[in-house]
mmCIF file with all atom_site columns, C-alpha atoms in Angstrom:
data_model
loop_
_atom_site.group_PDB
_atom_site.id
_atom_site.type_symbol
_atom_site.label_atom_id
_atom_site.label_alt_id
_atom_site.label_comp_id
_atom_site.label_asym_id
_atom_site.label_entity_id
_atom_site.label_seq_id
_atom_site.pdbx_PDB_ins_code
_atom_site.Cartn_x
_atom_site.Cartn_y
_atom_site.Cartn_z
_atom_site.occupancy
_atom_site.B_iso_or_equiv
_atom_site.pdbx_formal_charge
_atom_site.auth_seq_id
_atom_site.auth_comp_id
_atom_site.auth_asym_id
_atom_site.auth_atom_id
_atom_site.pdbx_PDB_model_num
ATOM 1   C CA . MET A 1 1   ? 0.000   0.000   0.000   1.00 94.00 ? 1   MET A CA 1
ATOM 2   C CA . ARG A 1 2   ? 1.386   3.408   -0.972  1.00 97.00 ? 2   ARG A CA 1
ATOM 3   C CA . ILE A 1 3   ? 0.400   6.266   1.313   1.00 97.00 ? 3   ILE A CA 1
ATOM 4   C CA . VAL A 1 4   ? 0.906   9.828   0.132   1.00 98.00 ? 4   VAL A CA 1
ATOM 5   C CA . GLY A 1 5   ? 0.947   12.359  2.953   1.00 98.00 ? 5   GLY A CA 1
ATOM 6   C CA . LEU A 1 6   ? 0.366   16.033  2.155   1.00 98.00 ? 6   LEU A CA 1
ATOM 7   C CA . ASP A 1 7   ? 0.814   19.056  4.391   1.00 96.00 ? 7   ASP A CA 1
ATOM 8   C CA . PRO A 1 8   ? -1.338  21.653  2.589   1.00 95.00 ? 8   PRO A CA 1
ATOM 9   C CA . ALA A 1 9   ? 0.006   25.172  2.118   1.00 94.00 ? 9   ALA A CA 1
ATOM 10  C CA . LEU A 1 10  ? 0.216   27.790  -0.600  1.00 95.00 ? 10  LEU A CA 1
ATOM 11  C CA . ALA A 1 11  ? 3.863   28.762  -0.054  1.00 95.00 ? 11  ALA A CA 1
ATOM 12  C CA . SER A 1 12  ? 5.425   25.434  0.925   1.00 96.00 ? 12  SER A CA 1
ATOM 13  C CA . LEU A 1 13  ? 3.459   22.208  0.408   1.00 97.00 ? 13  LEU A CA 1
ATOM 14  C CA . GLY A 1 14  ? 4.947   19.177  2.165   1.00 97.00 ? 14  GLY A CA 1
ATOM 15  C CA . HIS A 1 15  ? 4.700   15.787  0.481   1.00 98.00 ? 15  HIS A CA 1
ATOM 16  C CA . ALA A 1 16  ? 5.764   12.261  1.390   1.00 97.00 ? 16  ALA A CA 1
ATOM 17  C CA . VAL A 1 17  ? 5.333   8.700   0.205   1.00 98.00 ? 17  VAL A CA 1
ATOM 18  C CA . LEU A 1 18  ? 5.338   5.743   2.577   1.00 97.00 ? 18  LEU A CA 1
ATOM 19  C CA . TRP A 1 19  ? 5.060   2.108   1.685   1.00 96.00 ? 19  TRP A CA 1
ATOM 20  C CA . CYS A 1 20  ? 2.986   0.155   4.179   1.00 93.00 ? 20  CYS A CA 1
ATOM 21  C CA . ASN A 1 21  ? 2.743   -3.617  4.139   1.00 91.00 ? 21  ASN A CA 1
ATOM 22  C CA . PRO A 1 22  ? -0.992  -4.393  3.907   1.00 84.00 ? 22  PRO A CA 1
ATOM 23  C CA . GLU A 1 23  ? -0.444  -7.662  5.786   1.00 85.00 ? 23  GLU A CA 1
ATOM 24  C CA . ASP A 1 24  ? 1.465   -5.947  8.589   1.00 86.00 ? 24  ASP A CA 1
ATOM 25  C CA . PRO A 1 25  ? 0.758   -2.196  8.924   1.00 77.00 ? 25  PRO A CA 1
ATOM 26  C CA . ALA A 1 26  ? 3.647   -1.877  11.389  1.00 84.00 ? 26  ALA A CA 1
ATOM 27  C CA . ASP A 1 27  ? 5.987   -2.632  8.461   1.00 92.00 ? 27  ASP A CA 1
ATOM 28  C CA . VAL A 1 28  ? 6.396   0.884   7.033   1.00 94.00 ? 28  VAL A CA 1
ATOM 29  C CA . GLU A 1 29  ? 9.156   2.303   4.856   1.00 95.00 ? 29  GLU A CA 1
ATOM 30  C CA . LEU A 1 30  ? 9.824   5.913   3.941   1.00 96.00 ? 30  LEU A CA 1
ATOM 31  C CA . VAL A 1 31  ? 10.049  6.112   0.141   1.00 96.00 ? 31  VAL A CA 1
ATOM 32  C CA . GLU A 1 32  ? 10.502  9.876   -0.291  1.00 96.00 ? 32  GLU A CA 1
ATOM 33  C CA . TYR A 1 33  ? 9.598   13.261  1.099   1.00 97.00 ? 33  TYR A CA 1
ATOM 34  C CA . GLY A 1 34  ? 10.088  16.882  0.221   1.00 97.00 ? 34  GLY A CA 1
ATOM 35  C CA . THR A 1 35  ? 8.538   20.276  -0.257  1.00 97.00 ? 35  THR A CA 1
ATOM 36  C CA . LEU A 1 36  ? 6.997   22.072  -3.214  1.00 98.00 ? 36  LEU A CA 1
ATOM 37  C CA . GLU A 1 37  ? 7.655   25.786  -2.871  1.00 97.00 ? 37  GLU A CA 1
ATOM 38  C CA . THR A 1 38  ? 5.678   28.274  -4.933  1.00 97.00 ? 38  THR A CA 1
ATOM 39  C CA . PRO A 1 39  ? 7.143   31.650  -5.955  1.00 97.00 ? 39  PRO A CA 1
ATOM 40  C CA . PRO A 1 40  ? 6.220   34.106  -3.172  1.00 95.00 ? 40  PRO A CA 1
ATOM 41  C CA . HIS A 1 41  ? 5.849   37.175  -5.387  1.00 95.00 ? 41  HIS A CA 1
ATOM 42  C CA . ARG A 1 42  ? 3.514   35.582  -7.931  1.00 97.00 ? 42  ARG A CA 1
ATOM 43  C CA . PRO A 1 43  ? -0.284  35.974  -7.873  1.00 96.00 ? 43  PRO A CA 1
ATOM 44  C CA . GLU A 1 44  ? -2.188  33.438  -5.764  1.00 95.00 ? 44  GLU A CA 1
ATOM 45  C CA . GLY A 1 45  ? -4.009  32.053  -8.801  1.00 96.00 ? 45  GLY A CA 1
ATOM 46  C CA . GLU A 1 46  ? -0.716  31.296  -10.530 1.00 98.00 ? 46  GLU A CA 1
ATOM 47  C CA . ARG A 1 47  ? 0.640   29.609  -7.410  1.00 98.00 ? 47  ARG A CA 1
ATOM 48  C CA . LEU A 1 48  ? -2.532  27.507  -7.054  1.00 98.00 ? 48  LEU A CA 1
ATOM 49  C CA . LEU A 1 49  ? -2.288  26.459  -10.695 1.00 98.00 ? 49  LEU A CA 1
ATOM 50  C CA . LEU A 1 50  ? 1.331   25.425  -10.085 1.00 98.00 ? 50  LEU A CA 1
ATOM 51  C CA . ILE A 1 51  ? 0.183   23.273  -7.138  1.00 98.00 ? 51  ILE A CA 1
ATOM 52  C CA . LYS A 1 52  ? -2.599  21.732  -9.228  1.00 98.00 ? 52  LYS A CA 1
ATOM 53  C CA . ARG A 1 53  ? -0.340  20.804  -12.135 1.00 98.00 ? 53  ARG A CA 1
ATOM 54  C CA . TRP A 1 54  ? 2.454   19.541  -9.901  1.00 98.00 ? 54  TRP A CA 1
ATOM 55  C CA . LEU A 1 55  ? 0.090   17.448  -7.764  1.00 98.00 ? 55  LEU A CA 1
ATOM 56  C CA . GLU A 1 56  ? -1.608  15.871  -10.790 1.00 98.00 ? 56  GLU A CA 1
ATOM 57  C CA . SER A 1 57  ? 1.781   14.726  -12.091 1.00 98.00 ? 57  SER A CA 1
ATOM 58  C CA . TYR A 1 58  ? 3.007   13.683  -8.635  1.00 98.00 ? 58  TYR A CA 1
ATOM 59  C CA . LEU A 1 59  ? -0.034  11.533  -7.913  1.00 98.00 ? 59  LEU A CA 1
ATOM 60  C CA . GLU A 1 60  ? -0.033  9.986   -11.379 1.00 98.00 ? 60  GLU A CA 1
ATOM 61  C CA . SER A 1 61  ? 3.604   8.935   -11.053 1.00 98.00 ? 61  SER A CA 1
ATOM 62  C CA . ARG A 1 62  ? 3.377   7.741   -7.414  1.00 97.00 ? 62  ARG A CA 1
ATOM 63  C CA . ARG A 1 63  ? 0.044   5.895   -7.799  1.00 97.00 ? 63  ARG A CA 1
ATOM 64  C CA . PRO A 1 64  ? -0.987  6.027   -4.132  1.00 97.00 ? 64  PRO A CA 1
ATOM 65  C CA . THR A 1 65  ? -3.551  3.764   -2.543  1.00 96.00 ? 65  THR A CA 1
ATOM 66  C CA . ILE A 1 66  ? -4.654  6.687   -0.376  1.00 97.00 ? 66  ILE A CA 1
ATOM 67  C CA . VAL A 1 67  ? -3.845  10.367  0.117   1.00 98.00 ? 67  VAL A CA 1
ATOM 68  C CA . VAL A 1 68  ? -3.681  11.588  3.703   1.00 97.00 ? 68  VAL A CA 1
ATOM 69  C CA . LEU A 1 69  ? -4.044  15.268  4.599   1.00 95.00 ? 69  LEU A CA 1
ATOM 70  C CA . GLU A 1 70  ? -3.689  17.279  7.736   1.00 91.00 ? 70  GLU A CA 1
ATOM 71  C CA . ARG A 1 71  ? -7.015  19.041  8.175   1.00 85.00 ? 71  ARG A CA 1
ATOM 72  C CA . PRO A 1 72  ? -6.341  22.792  8.401   1.00 79.00 ? 72  PRO A CA 1
ATOM 73  C CA . MET A 1 73  ? -7.259  24.429  11.676  1.00 71.00 ? 73  MET A CA 1
ATOM 74  C CA . PHE A 1 74  ? -8.039  28.132  11.469  1.00 62.00 ? 74  PHE A CA 1
ATOM 75  C CA . ARG A 1 75  ? -7.693  29.653  14.911  1.00 61.00 ? 75  ARG A CA 1
ATOM 76  C CA . GLY A 1 76  ? -5.335  31.679  17.049  1.00 60.00 ? 76  GLY A CA 1
ATOM 77  C CA . HIS A 1 77  ? -2.085  32.895  15.575  1.00 56.00 ? 77  HIS A CA 1
ATOM 78  C CA . LEU A 1 78  ? -2.578  30.797  12.407  1.00 57.00 ? 78  LEU A CA 1
ATOM 79  C CA . ALA A 1 79  ? -5.780  32.569  11.384  1.00 61.00 ? 79  ALA A CA 1
ATOM 80  C CA . TYR A 1 80  ? -3.885  35.197  9.362   1.00 64.00 ? 80  TYR A CA 1
ATOM 81  C CA . ASN A 1 81  ? -2.945  32.642  6.680   1.00 66.00 ? 81  ASN A CA 1
ATOM 82  C CA . SER A 1 82  ? -6.254  30.798  6.627   1.00 83.00 ? 82  SER A CA 1
ATOM 83  C CA . LEU A 1 83  ? -7.413  31.983  3.192   1.00 86.00 ? 83  LEU A CA 1
ATOM 84  C CA . PRO A 1 84  ? -4.275  30.935  1.233   1.00 87.00 ? 84  PRO A CA 1
ATOM 85  C CA . LEU A 1 85  ? -4.111  27.681  3.179   1.00 89.00 ? 85  LEU A CA 1
ATOM 86  C CA . GLY A 1 86  ? -7.795  27.011  2.516   1.00 90.00 ? 86  GLY A CA 1
ATOM 87  C CA . MET A 1 87  ? -7.325  27.695  -1.192  1.00 93.00 ? 87  MET A CA 1
ATOM 88  C CA . ALA A 1 88  ? -4.388  25.259  -1.403  1.00 95.00 ? 88  ALA A CA 1
ATOM 89  C CA . TYR A 1 89  ? -6.422  22.683  0.537   1.00 94.00 ? 89  TYR A CA 1
ATOM 90  C CA . GLY A 1 90  ? -9.280  23.146  -1.943  1.00 95.00 ? 90  GLY A CA 1
ATOM 91  C CA . VAL A 1 91  ? -6.994  22.589  -4.938  1.00 97.00 ? 91  VAL A CA 1
ATOM 92  C CA . ILE A 1 92  ? -5.616  19.418  -3.340  1.00 97.00 ? 92  ILE A CA 1
ATOM 93  C CA . SER A 1 93  ? -9.147  18.169  -2.671  1.00 96.00 ? 93  SER A CA 1
ATOM 94  C CA . VAL A 1 94  ? -10.231 18.814  -6.268  1.00 97.00 ? 94  VAL A CA 1
ATOM 95  C CA . VAL A 1 95  ? -7.149  17.109  -7.750  1.00 98.00 ? 95  VAL A CA 1
ATOM 96  C CA . CYS A 1 96  ? -7.667  14.037  -5.551  1.00 97.00 ? 96  CYS A CA 1
ATOM 97  C CA . GLU A 1 97  ? -11.374 13.892  -6.407  1.00 97.00 ? 97  GLU A CA 1
ATOM 98  C CA . ALA A 1 98  ? -10.628 14.179  -10.146 1.00 97.00 ? 98  ALA A CA 1
ATOM 99  C CA . ALA A 1 99  ? -8.105  11.340  -9.832  1.00 97.00 ? 99  ALA A CA 1
ATOM 100 C CA . ALA A 1 100 ? -10.690 9.215   -7.945  1.00 97.00 ? 100 ALA A CA 1
ATOM 101 C CA . LEU A 1 101 ? -8.302  8.832   -5.002  1.00 97.00 ? 101 LEU A CA 1
ATOM 102 C CA . ARG A 1 102 ? -9.415  7.971   -1.508  1.00 95.00 ? 102 ARG A CA 1
ATOM 103 C CA . VAL A 1 103 ? -8.584  10.774  0.922   1.00 96.00 ? 103 VAL A CA 1
ATOM 104 C CA . GLN A 1 104 ? -8.273  10.588  4.714   1.00 95.00 ? 104 GLN A CA 1
ATOM 105 C CA . GLU A 1 105 ? -7.938  13.653  6.917   1.00 94.00 ? 105 GLU A CA 1
ATOM 106 C CA . TYR A 1 106 ? -6.533  13.989  10.420  1.00 92.00 ? 106 TYR A CA 1
ATOM 107 C CA . ALA A 1 107 ? -6.495  16.932  12.817  1.00 91.00 ? 107 ALA A CA 1
ATOM 108 C CA . PRO A 1 108 ? -3.001  18.268  13.633  1.00 89.00 ? 108 PRO A CA 1
ATOM 109 C CA . ASN A 1 109 ? -3.112  16.978  17.219  1.00 88.00 ? 109 ASN A CA 1
ATOM 110 C CA . THR A 1 110 ? -4.175  13.533  16.003  1.00 90.00 ? 110 THR A CA 1
ATOM 111 C CA . VAL A 1 111 ? -1.261  13.450  13.548  1.00 91.00 ? 111 VAL A CA 1
ATOM 112 C CA . LYS A 1 112 ? 1.194   14.339  16.302  1.00 89.00 ? 112 LYS A CA 1
ATOM 113 C CA . LEU A 1 113 ? -0.293  11.837  18.745  1.00 88.00 ? 113 LEU A CA 1
ATOM 114 C CA . LEU A 1 114 ? -0.292  8.943   16.256  1.00 87.00 ? 114 LEU A CA 1
ATOM 115 C CA . ALA A 1 115 ? 3.063   9.720   14.652  1.00 85.00 ? 115 ALA A CA 1
ATOM 116 C CA . CYS A 1 116 ? 5.018   10.826  17.725  1.00 84.00 ? 116 CYS A CA 1
ATOM 117 C CA . GLY A 1 117 ? 3.437   8.834   20.535  1.00 80.00 ? 117 GLY A CA 1
ATOM 118 C CA . LYS A 1 118 ? 1.364   9.229   23.656  1.00 67.00 ? 118 LYS A CA 1
ATOM 119 C CA . GLY A 1 119 ? 1.631   12.558  25.386  1.00 61.00 ? 119 GLY A CA 1
ATOM 120 C CA . LEU A 1 120 ? 2.864   14.274  22.216  1.00 55.00 ? 120 LEU A CA 1
ATOM 121 C CA . GLY A 1 121 ? -0.444  15.479  20.771  1.00 55.00 ? 121 GLY A CA 1
ATOM 122 C CA . ARG A 1 122 ? 0.959   18.995  21.025  1.00 69.00 ? 122 ARG A CA 1
ATOM 123 C CA . ALA A 1 123 ? 4.486   18.153  19.877  1.00 75.00 ? 123 ALA A CA 1
ATOM 124 C CA . SER A 1 124 ? 6.684   20.964  18.575  1.00 83.00 ? 124 SER A CA 1
ATOM 125 C CA . LYS A 1 125 ? 8.185   20.938  15.077  1.00 84.00 ? 125 LYS A CA 1
ATOM 126 C CA . ALA A 1 126 ? 11.495  19.829  16.612  1.00 87.00 ? 126 ALA A CA 1
ATOM 127 C CA . GLN A 1 127 ? 9.796   16.937  18.433  1.00 89.00 ? 127 GLN A CA 1
ATOM 128 C CA . VAL A 1 128 ? 8.040   15.817  15.230  1.00 87.00 ? 128 VAL A CA 1
ATOM 129 C CA . ARG A 1 129 ? 11.348  15.913  13.337  1.00 88.00 ? 129 ARG A CA 1
ATOM 130 C CA . ALA A 1 130 ? 13.082  13.950  16.107  1.00 90.00 ? 130 ALA A CA 1
ATOM 131 C CA . ALA A 1 131 ? 10.307  11.333  16.168  1.00 89.00 ? 131 ALA A CA 1
ATOM 132 C CA . MET A 1 132 ? 10.482  10.885  12.376  1.00 91.00 ? 132 MET A CA 1
ATOM 133 C CA . ARG A 1 133 ? 14.290  10.672  12.539  1.00 92.00 ? 133 ARG A CA 1
ATOM 134 C CA . THR A 1 134 ? 14.033  7.988   15.223  1.00 91.00 ? 134 THR A CA 1
ATOM 135 C CA . ARG A 1 135 ? 11.310  6.062   13.365  1.00 91.00 ? 135 ARG A CA 1
ATOM 136 C CA . PHE A 1 136 ? 12.966  6.028   9.955   1.00 91.00 ? 136 PHE A CA 1
ATOM 137 C CA . GLY A 1 137 ? 16.654  6.292   10.864  1.00 82.00 ? 137 GLY A CA 1
ATOM 138 C CA . HIS A 1 138 ? 17.028  9.131   8.418   1.00 76.00 ? 138 HIS A CA 1
ATOM 139 C CA . ALA A 1 139 ? 18.551  12.586  8.847   1.00 79.00 ? 139 ALA A CA 1
ATOM 140 C CA . MET A 1 140 ? 15.214  14.215  7.930   1.00 84.00 ? 140 MET A CA 1
ATOM 141 C CA . LYS A 1 141 ? 16.830  17.233  6.329   1.00 88.00 ? 141 LYS A CA 1
ATOM 142 C CA . GLY A 1 142 ? 14.854  19.938  4.592   1.00 88.00 ? 142 GLY A CA 1
ATOM 143 C CA . LYS A 1 143 ? 11.898  22.084  5.481   1.00 91.00 ? 143 LYS A CA 1
ATOM 144 C CA . ASP A 1 144 ? 9.471   21.216  8.276   1.00 92.00 ? 144 ASP A CA 1
ATOM 145 C CA . ASP A 1 145 ? 6.630   20.898  5.745   1.00 94.00 ? 145 ASP A CA 1
ATOM 146 C CA . GLY A 1 146 ? 8.173   17.775  4.179   1.00 95.00 ? 146 GLY A CA 1
ATOM 147 C CA . VAL A 1 147 ? 8.826   16.231  7.589   1.00 95.00 ? 147 VAL A CA 1
ATOM 148 C CA . ASP A 1 148 ? 5.254   17.064  8.600   1.00 95.00 ? 148 ASP A CA 1
ATOM 149 C CA . ALA A 1 149 ? 4.014   15.225  5.487   1.00 96.00 ? 149 ALA A CA 1
ATOM 150 C CA . VAL A 1 150 ? 5.966   12.153  6.612   1.00 96.00 ? 150 VAL A CA 1
ATOM 151 C CA . ALA A 1 151 ? 4.265   12.391  10.027  1.00 94.00 ? 151 ALA A CA 1
ATOM 152 C CA . ILE A 1 152 ? 0.856   12.744  8.364   1.00 96.00 ? 152 ILE A CA 1
ATOM 153 C CA . ALA A 1 153 ? 1.396   9.606   6.272   1.00 96.00 ? 153 ALA A CA 1
ATOM 154 C CA . LEU A 1 154 ? 2.788   7.732   9.279   1.00 95.00 ? 154 LEU A CA 1
ATOM 155 C CA . ALA A 1 155 ? -0.235  8.725   11.353  1.00 93.00 ? 155 ALA A CA 1
ATOM 156 C CA . HIS A 1 156 ? -2.431  6.905   8.864   1.00 94.00 ? 156 HIS A CA 1
ATOM 157 C CA . ALA A 1 157 ? -0.204  3.831   8.923   1.00 93.00 ? 157 ALA A CA 1
ATOM 158 C CA . LYS A 1 158 ? -0.424  3.857   12.731  1.00 91.00 ? 158 LYS A CA 1
ATOM 159 C CA . ARG A 1 159 ? -4.209  4.115   12.533  1.00 89.00 ? 159 ARG A CA 1
ATOM 160 C CA . LEU A 1 160 ? -4.245  1.099   10.212  1.00 87.00 ? 160 LEU A CA 1
ATOM 161 C CA . GLU A 1 161 ? -2.069  -0.757  12.710  1.00 81.00 ? 161 GLU A CA 1
ATOM 162 C CA . GLU A 1 162 ? -4.475  0.094   15.559  1.00 77.00 ? 162 GLU A CA 1
ATOM 163 C CA . ASP A 1 163 ? -7.519  -0.925  13.536  1.00 73.00 ? 163 ASP A CA 1
ATOM 164 C CA . LYS A 1 164 ? -5.974  -4.150  12.225  1.00 53.00 ? 164 LYS A CA 1
ATOM 165 C CA . PRO A 1 165 ? -8.557  -6.877  12.652  1.00 46.00 ? 165 PRO A CA 1
ATOM 166 C CA . VAL A 1 166 ? -7.702  -9.956  14.628  1.00 39.00 ? 166 VAL A CA 1
ATOM 167 C CA . ILE A 1 167 ? -7.327  -12.978 12.379  1.00 40.00 ? 167 ILE A CA 1
ATOM 168 C CA . TRP A 1 168 ? -8.353  -16.132 14.159  1.00 37.00 ? 168 TRP A CA 1
ATOM 169 C CA . ARG A 1 169 ? -6.504  -19.225 13.089  1.00 37.00 ? 169 ARG A CA 1
ATOM 170 C CA . THR A 1 170 ? -7.438  -22.725 13.959  1.00 37.00 ? 170 THR A CA 1
ATOM 171 C CA . SER A 1 171 ? -5.459  -25.831 13.408  1.00 38.00 ? 171 SER A CA 1
ATOM 172 C CA . HIS A 1 172 ? -7.138  -28.952 12.188  1.00 38.00 ? 172 HIS A CA 1
ATOM 173 C CA . GLY A 1 173 ? -5.286  -31.891 13.219  1.00 38.00 ? 173 GLY A CA 1
#
């Protein structure tokens, strides 16, 4: 199963691909991660079109089983960027719908709790990076948005692991 994690944003969209063994959701490998940065001095419409075109190509080439998004939260000190973030989120939603991809959303605190562990539902960016570094044994270089996308995808893999049905086996002998 290929999980694409996306951290929606207009300026710096985080993306990651994880491979998750469908037979054992605890068996997860980091395939790639990074950040798509849009030109800051260009009109919003142009930047959104760049995201749309890039994401269409990205999803077509990665062929995910599911796309996982962090659900934007518009409150407090983050409210100032809510419109551009909401527009980027809308473009991502439309591209995924047009590609007939299944989409799962998680709240930021849920992502941090599932990806980083109990008691870390309010983990800092540094704690998320450290948890991803520990989990994947990788330097996790680059912008926080790409690392956040890894955490988003991992949160879904962890949810699959938690929800894994019990398979009863009987021996006939």
